[in-house]
Amino acid sequence: MSGKKSMFQVIVLSLFGLFAILGLIFFATYSSKNQTKDIGRVIIWGTIKQNVMNKFLRQIREDDPVYKKVLYAEYPEYNFEKKVTDALAAGEGPDIIILRHENLQKYKNKLFPISYDTFDRRSFKDRFIDGAEIFMSPKGIYAIPFAVDPIVLYYNRDIFADNTIVEPPTLWKQIPALTAQMTVRDKANNIDIATIALGGFENVTNAYAILATLIQQAGTNITLYDYNSGTLSSGLVGNNADKAAKALRFYTAFANPVSNTYTWNRSLPSSIELFTQDKLAMYIGYESDLPLILNKNPHLNFDIAEIPQVDRKDKDSRTRTYGRFWGFAITKASKNKQGAYQFTLNMLQAKYAKMLTDMLGISYAQRGLLSKKPEDPLKLIFRNSAIISYGFLDPDPEQTKSILSQMVNDVISGQSFVNRAVNLAGSKLQKILSREP
């Protein structure tokens, strides 16, 4: 009996000891989690609205006081580059900039890439969608992505119904027939109601992104990046020129006045204006264009679909849409690289990426956040579009737009055949790239 009692006592005492140890472990873990470490003053600059970033930073500070000295300043896009360049040169610039991938090449020499020793290639690819790899380079990761703004198709339900058309097109090859049916022209061949804004450049809102989408779907890109060597080359020359020519030939066909697909010309208002005026059946725009459209015409009866694709019978075709990728990038001139580094890596947390992206009203760049299909049909369209979003590294967006504009205008004015226009544009682009350091 006494043996049994002593055994019982041993067990009880052992359990008390175990609970005491577990309690100490819990207390130590809990205490360490709540001993926040100040990452110091971290200054972020960007073009995102001040009130949006203030709200975001306020919420993450409530979650973790470690961010209490993280501050944000908004600058208008038209002079953002100059502000950053001048400030960094004077040693007074930000620790982090919120970077759009289109500007990566311009800022690359001012950025501090995150080493693959800290965040390896495999982990990056597992966490982010394919298009986000645009921030990767042989030197490291130039920005931690948090969002993508994909190109989608907005369509006017009333104009479709007036023509007894039930659904928006899923393939580009369906659009010529729709154009012949839906475009309304007067006796002088003036366009009263246009079907789709394709064929011009200056008055086609997002022409840059639309051409990039068509060229990507054709199997190439405006520029091509070699991840092994880190070199950038024109995607409109050599064997790829024929693929780009297919895209350009399709794009410019809608500006031909003697064709039954004629639906666009230079005299029309911008495509977003015409769409909100109820006079354009299909508008190609970013996800972020939705609030703008609603603001311009709250009564417009429209819906949204994924961008049409090339028929998969074309062996070179790829399922693509253009997307703008956003990320946090550390500057070389940062006076608090450790704090900036910690903040940037902390933004890998899905809860923070989701919070900021939801505030911006665009799509997630993390696979985990996109893995579950939303029940809302509209969110599903944006989600699917985000997954197939890709961009390209642009050496100088303004010069590239000028080159693309000239390429389109040379064809629609009859000054050049399609193949020659593509080759000329490709050569001009290659000259810009050859000047890159």
Short mmCIF file of C-alpha atoms in Angstrom, two decimals, residues 37-229:
data_model
loop_
_atom_site.label_atom_id
_atom_site.label_comp_id
_atom_site.label_asym_id
_atom_site.label_seq_id
_atom_site.Cartn_x
_atom_site.Cartn_y
_atom_site.Cartn_z
CA LYS A 37 12.06 46.01 -30.30
CA ASP A 38 12.06 49.49 -31.81
CA ILE A 39 13.26 49.29 -35.43
CA GLY A 40 13.98 53.01 -35.35
CA ARG A 41 12.84 55.75 -37.69
CA VAL A 42 11.95 54.40 -41.14
CA ILE A 43 10.82 56.85 -43.83
CA ILE A 44 8.73 55.57 -46.75
CA TRP A 45 7.97 57.58 -49.89
CA GLY A 46 5.44 56.71 -52.55
CA THR A 47 2.60 57.85 -54.78
CA ILE A 48 -0.11 56.01 -52.83
CA LYS A 49 -2.58 58.39 -51.18
CA GLN A 50 -1.42 59.70 -47.79
CA ASN A 51 -4.69 58.83 -46.04
CA VAL A 52 -4.49 55.20 -47.24
CA MET A 53 -0.94 54.68 -45.99
CA ASN A 54 -1.65 56.53 -42.73
CA LYS A 55 -4.55 54.19 -42.06
CA PHE A 56 -2.41 51.15 -42.91
CA LEU A 57 0.49 52.24 -40.68
CA ARG A 58 -1.89 53.12 -37.85
CA GLN A 59 -3.37 49.63 -37.94
CA ILE A 60 -0.06 47.79 -38.03
CA ARG A 61 1.25 49.95 -35.15
CA GLU A 62 -1.73 48.80 -33.09
CA ASP A 63 -0.80 45.25 -33.96
CA ASP A 64 2.88 45.74 -33.11
CA PRO A 65 4.39 48.93 -31.61
CA VAL A 66 7.69 48.07 -33.33
CA TYR A 67 6.37 50.15 -36.26
CA LYS A 68 5.75 53.30 -34.19
CA LYS A 69 8.49 55.28 -35.95
CA VAL A 70 7.61 54.21 -39.49
CA LEU A 71 6.41 57.28 -41.39
CA TYR A 72 5.07 57.81 -44.90
CA ALA A 73 5.13 60.77 -47.31
CA GLU A 74 3.07 60.96 -50.51
CA TYR A 75 4.44 62.64 -53.64
CA PRO A 76 2.65 63.14 -56.98
CA GLU A 77 3.69 60.75 -59.70
CA TYR A 78 4.72 63.44 -62.18
CA ASN A 79 7.70 64.54 -60.07
CA PHE A 80 8.25 61.53 -57.81
CA GLU A 81 11.39 60.37 -59.61
CA LYS A 82 12.98 63.83 -59.41
CA LYS A 83 12.11 64.13 -55.71
CA VAL A 84 13.65 60.75 -54.93
CA THR A 85 16.76 61.34 -57.07
CA ASP A 86 17.44 64.80 -55.63
CA ALA A 87 16.83 63.71 -52.04
CA LEU A 88 19.04 60.62 -52.28
CA ALA A 89 21.81 62.69 -53.86
CA ALA A 90 21.59 65.11 -50.94
CA GLY A 91 21.65 62.28 -48.42
CA GLU A 92 18.15 63.10 -47.21
CA GLY A 93 16.06 60.56 -49.08
CA PRO A 94 13.70 57.85 -47.86
CA ASP A 95 14.68 54.46 -46.46
CA ILE A 96 12.03 52.72 -48.56
CA ILE A 97 10.16 53.63 -51.73
CA ILE A 98 6.91 52.05 -52.85
CA LEU A 99 7.88 50.94 -56.33
CA ARG A 100 5.84 50.09 -59.40
CA HIS A 101 7.67 47.48 -61.50
CA GLU A 102 7.55 49.75 -64.58
CA ASN A 103 10.01 52.08 -62.83
CA LEU A 104 12.37 49.39 -61.54
CA GLN A 105 15.00 49.90 -64.24
CA LYS A 106 15.14 53.64 -63.60
CA TYR A 107 15.62 53.17 -59.85
CA LYS A 108 17.72 50.00 -59.87
CA ASN A 109 21.05 51.75 -59.18
CA LYS A 110 19.48 53.54 -56.21
CA LEU A 111 18.14 50.35 -54.58
CA PHE A 112 19.60 47.90 -52.07
CA PRO A 113 18.69 44.35 -53.19
CA ILE A 114 17.74 41.81 -50.53
CA SER A 115 20.23 38.95 -50.56
CA TYR A 116 19.13 35.41 -51.45
CA ASP A 117 20.98 34.33 -48.30
CA THR A 118 18.14 35.99 -46.38
CA PHE A 119 15.24 35.25 -48.71
CA ASP A 120 16.15 32.49 -51.14
CA ARG A 121 14.87 32.15 -54.70
CA ARG A 122 12.78 29.06 -54.00
CA SER A 123 10.97 30.71 -51.09
CA PHE A 124 10.22 33.78 -53.23
CA LYS A 125 8.80 31.69 -56.08
CA ASP A 126 6.73 29.59 -53.68
CA ARG A 127 5.24 32.66 -52.02
CA PHE A 128 4.53 34.91 -55.01
CA ILE A 129 2.80 34.49 -58.38
CA ASP A 130 5.01 34.09 -61.45
CA GLY A 131 4.69 37.69 -62.64
CA ALA A 132 6.10 39.00 -59.34
CA GLU A 133 9.47 37.48 -60.25
CA ILE A 134 10.05 40.70 -62.18
CA PHE A 135 11.58 42.05 -58.94
CA MET A 136 14.20 39.27 -58.89
CA SER A 137 17.70 39.61 -60.31
CA PRO A 138 21.04 37.80 -60.03
CA LYS A 139 22.04 40.35 -57.37
CA GLY A 140 18.99 39.72 -55.19
CA ILE A 141 15.40 40.89 -54.73
CA TYR A 142 14.90 44.58 -55.53
CA ALA A 143 11.43 44.85 -53.97
CA ILE A 144 9.09 42.76 -51.86
CA PRO A 145 5.81 42.59 -53.84
CA PHE A 146 2.51 43.14 -52.09
CA ALA A 147 -0.03 43.75 -54.90
CA VAL A 148 -0.79 43.55 -58.60
CA ASP A 149 -3.21 45.65 -60.67
CA PRO A 150 -4.31 43.50 -63.65
CA ILE A 151 -5.81 44.52 -66.98
CA VAL A 152 -9.42 43.33 -67.44
CA LEU A 153 -12.34 43.87 -69.85
CA TYR A 154 -15.15 46.27 -68.90
CA TYR A 155 -18.25 45.96 -71.08
CA ASN A 156 -21.48 47.91 -71.48
CA ARG A 157 -24.44 45.63 -70.74
CA ASP A 158 -26.95 47.90 -72.50
CA ILE A 159 -25.01 48.03 -75.78
CA PHE A 160 -24.58 44.25 -75.66
CA ALA A 161 -28.31 43.77 -74.99
CA ASP A 162 -29.25 46.20 -77.79
CA ASN A 163 -27.37 43.88 -80.15
CA THR A 164 -28.80 40.69 -78.57
CA ILE A 165 -25.32 39.60 -77.50
CA VAL A 166 -25.39 37.58 -74.30
CA GLU A 167 -21.77 37.28 -73.22
CA PRO A 168 -18.51 39.20 -73.60
CA PRO A 169 -15.85 37.68 -75.87
CA THR A 170 -13.35 35.24 -74.39
CA LEU A 171 -11.15 35.15 -77.52
CA TRP A 172 -9.81 38.06 -79.56
CA LYS A 173 -10.87 36.36 -82.78
CA GLN A 174 -14.52 36.86 -81.75
CA ILE A 175 -14.18 40.66 -81.68
CA PRO A 176 -14.09 41.47 -85.45
CA ALA A 177 -17.57 39.98 -85.89
CA LEU A 178 -18.82 41.87 -82.83
CA THR A 179 -17.33 45.08 -84.20
CA ALA A 180 -19.13 44.69 -87.52
CA GLN A 181 -22.38 44.18 -85.61
CA MET A 182 -22.12 46.69 -82.75
CA THR A 183 -20.38 49.76 -84.18
CA VAL A 184 -22.79 52.56 -85.08
CA ARG A 185 -21.61 54.95 -87.81
CA ASP A 186 -23.44 57.78 -89.54
CA LYS A 187 -23.66 58.37 -93.31
CA ALA A 188 -20.34 60.22 -93.25
CA ASN A 189 -18.73 57.19 -91.58
CA ASN A 190 -18.36 59.07 -88.28
CA ILE A 191 -18.43 56.74 -85.27
CA ASP A 192 -21.36 57.30 -82.91
CA ILE A 193 -20.96 54.13 -80.85
CA ALA A 194 -17.64 52.29 -80.87
CA THR A 195 -17.19 48.61 -80.11
CA ILE A 196 -13.69 48.56 -78.63
CA ALA A 197 -10.81 51.01 -78.30
CA LEU A 198 -8.10 49.36 -80.40
CA GLY A 199 -6.14 50.92 -83.22
CA GLY A 200 -4.92 54.22 -81.81
CA PHE A 201 -2.52 55.16 -79.05
CA GLU A 202 -2.90 58.71 -77.69
CA ASN A 203 -6.67 58.43 -77.10
CA VAL A 204 -6.65 54.73 -76.15
CA THR A 205 -6.44 54.73 -72.37
CA ASN A 206 -3.90 52.09 -71.31
CA ALA A 207 -2.65 51.53 -74.89
CA TYR A 208 0.79 50.69 -73.45
CA ALA A 209 -0.68 47.89 -71.31
CA ILE A 210 -3.03 46.64 -74.05
CA LEU A 211 -0.20 46.28 -76.57
CA ALA A 212 1.92 44.56 -73.92
CA THR A 213 -0.95 42.13 -73.28
CA LEU A 214 -1.38 41.26 -76.97
CA ILE A 215 2.38 40.87 -77.50
CA GLN A 216 2.69 38.66 -74.41
CA GLN A 217 -0.20 36.50 -75.58
CA ALA A 218 1.51 36.17 -78.98
CA GLY A 219 4.48 34.54 -77.25
CA THR A 220 7.05 37.30 -76.65
CA ASN A 221 7.31 40.54 -74.65
CA ILE A 222 8.32 44.14 -75.27
CA THR A 223 11.59 43.48 -73.45
CA LEU A 224 13.13 40.14 -72.48
CA TYR A 225 15.13 39.57 -69.31
CA ASP A 226 17.77 36.87 -68.83
CA TYR A 227 17.68 36.01 -65.11
CA ASN A 228 21.01 34.17 -65.27
CA SER A 229 23.03 37.01 -66.77
#
